[in-house]
CSV table of C-alpha atoms in Angstrom, one decimal:
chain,number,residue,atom,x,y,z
J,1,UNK,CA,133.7,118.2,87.9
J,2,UNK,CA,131.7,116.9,90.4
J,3,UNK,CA,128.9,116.0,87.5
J,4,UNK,CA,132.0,113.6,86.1
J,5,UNK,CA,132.7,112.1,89.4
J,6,UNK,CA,129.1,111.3,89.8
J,7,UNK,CA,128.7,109.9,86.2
J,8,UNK,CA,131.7,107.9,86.8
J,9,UNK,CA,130.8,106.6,90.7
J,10,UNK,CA,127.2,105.5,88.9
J,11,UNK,CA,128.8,103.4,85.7
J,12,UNK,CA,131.0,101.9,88.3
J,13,UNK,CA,128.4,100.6,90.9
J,14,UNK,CA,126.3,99.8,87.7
J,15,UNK,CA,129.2,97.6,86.3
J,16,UNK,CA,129.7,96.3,89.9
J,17,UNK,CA,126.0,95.8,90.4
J,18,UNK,CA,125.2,93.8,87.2
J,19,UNK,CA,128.3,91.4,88.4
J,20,UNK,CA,126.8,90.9,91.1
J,21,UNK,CA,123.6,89.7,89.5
J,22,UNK,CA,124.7,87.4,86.9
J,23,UNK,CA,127.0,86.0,89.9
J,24,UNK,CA,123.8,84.7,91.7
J,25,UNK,CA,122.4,81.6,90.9
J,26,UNK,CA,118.3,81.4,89.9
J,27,UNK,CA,116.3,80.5,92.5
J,28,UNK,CA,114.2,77.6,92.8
J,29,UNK,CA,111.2,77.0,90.2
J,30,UNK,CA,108.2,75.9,92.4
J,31,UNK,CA,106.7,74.7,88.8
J,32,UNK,CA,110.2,72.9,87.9
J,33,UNK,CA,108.6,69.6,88.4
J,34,UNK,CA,105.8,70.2,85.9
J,35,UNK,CA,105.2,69.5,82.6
J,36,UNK,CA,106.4,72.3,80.2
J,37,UNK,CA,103.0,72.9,78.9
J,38,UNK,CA,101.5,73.1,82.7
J,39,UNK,CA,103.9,75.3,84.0
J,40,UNK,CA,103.6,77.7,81.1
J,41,UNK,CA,99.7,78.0,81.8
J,42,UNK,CA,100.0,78.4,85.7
J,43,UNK,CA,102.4,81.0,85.4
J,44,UNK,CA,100.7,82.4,82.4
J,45,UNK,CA,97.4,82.6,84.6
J,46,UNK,CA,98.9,83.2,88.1
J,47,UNK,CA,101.3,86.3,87.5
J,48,UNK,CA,98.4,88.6,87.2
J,49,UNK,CA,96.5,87.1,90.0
J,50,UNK,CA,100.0,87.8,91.8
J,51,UNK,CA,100.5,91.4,90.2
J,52,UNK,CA,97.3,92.0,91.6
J,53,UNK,CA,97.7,91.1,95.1
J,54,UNK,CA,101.0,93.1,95.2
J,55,UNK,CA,98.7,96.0,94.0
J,56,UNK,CA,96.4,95.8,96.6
J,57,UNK,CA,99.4,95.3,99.5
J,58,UNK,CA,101.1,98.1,98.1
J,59,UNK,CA,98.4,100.3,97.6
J,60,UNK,CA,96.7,99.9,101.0
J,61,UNK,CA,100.0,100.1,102.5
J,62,UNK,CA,100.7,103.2,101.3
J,63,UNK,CA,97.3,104.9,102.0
J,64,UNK,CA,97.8,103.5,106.0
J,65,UNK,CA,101.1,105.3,106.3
């Protein structure tokens, strides 16, 4: 019983949850104003810089707590 309660209180707030995300709007595009091309090769060459920071924060973060 309570495993079918549980099953059906997680499809719900999964349902709920992916209204709620197709209900928001994208957020701005810093490289919207660029040239299709250019934007493709920025973000191509910047996510893994980014990833990499975020690796770094999380992991040092983590080993100071």
């Amino acid at each position: 019983m309570r495993a079918a309660i549980t099953v059906g209180l997680v499809g719900a707030l999964v349902l709920l949850g992916g209204g709620a995300a197709n209900a928001s709007p994208p957020g701005f595009d810093p490289l919207g104003g660029l040239p299709l091309p250019v934007a493709d090769l920025l973000r191509a060459v910047l996510a893994p810089v980014v990833q990499l920071a975020v690796d770094a924060w999380n992991f040092f973060g983590a080993l100071s707590s």
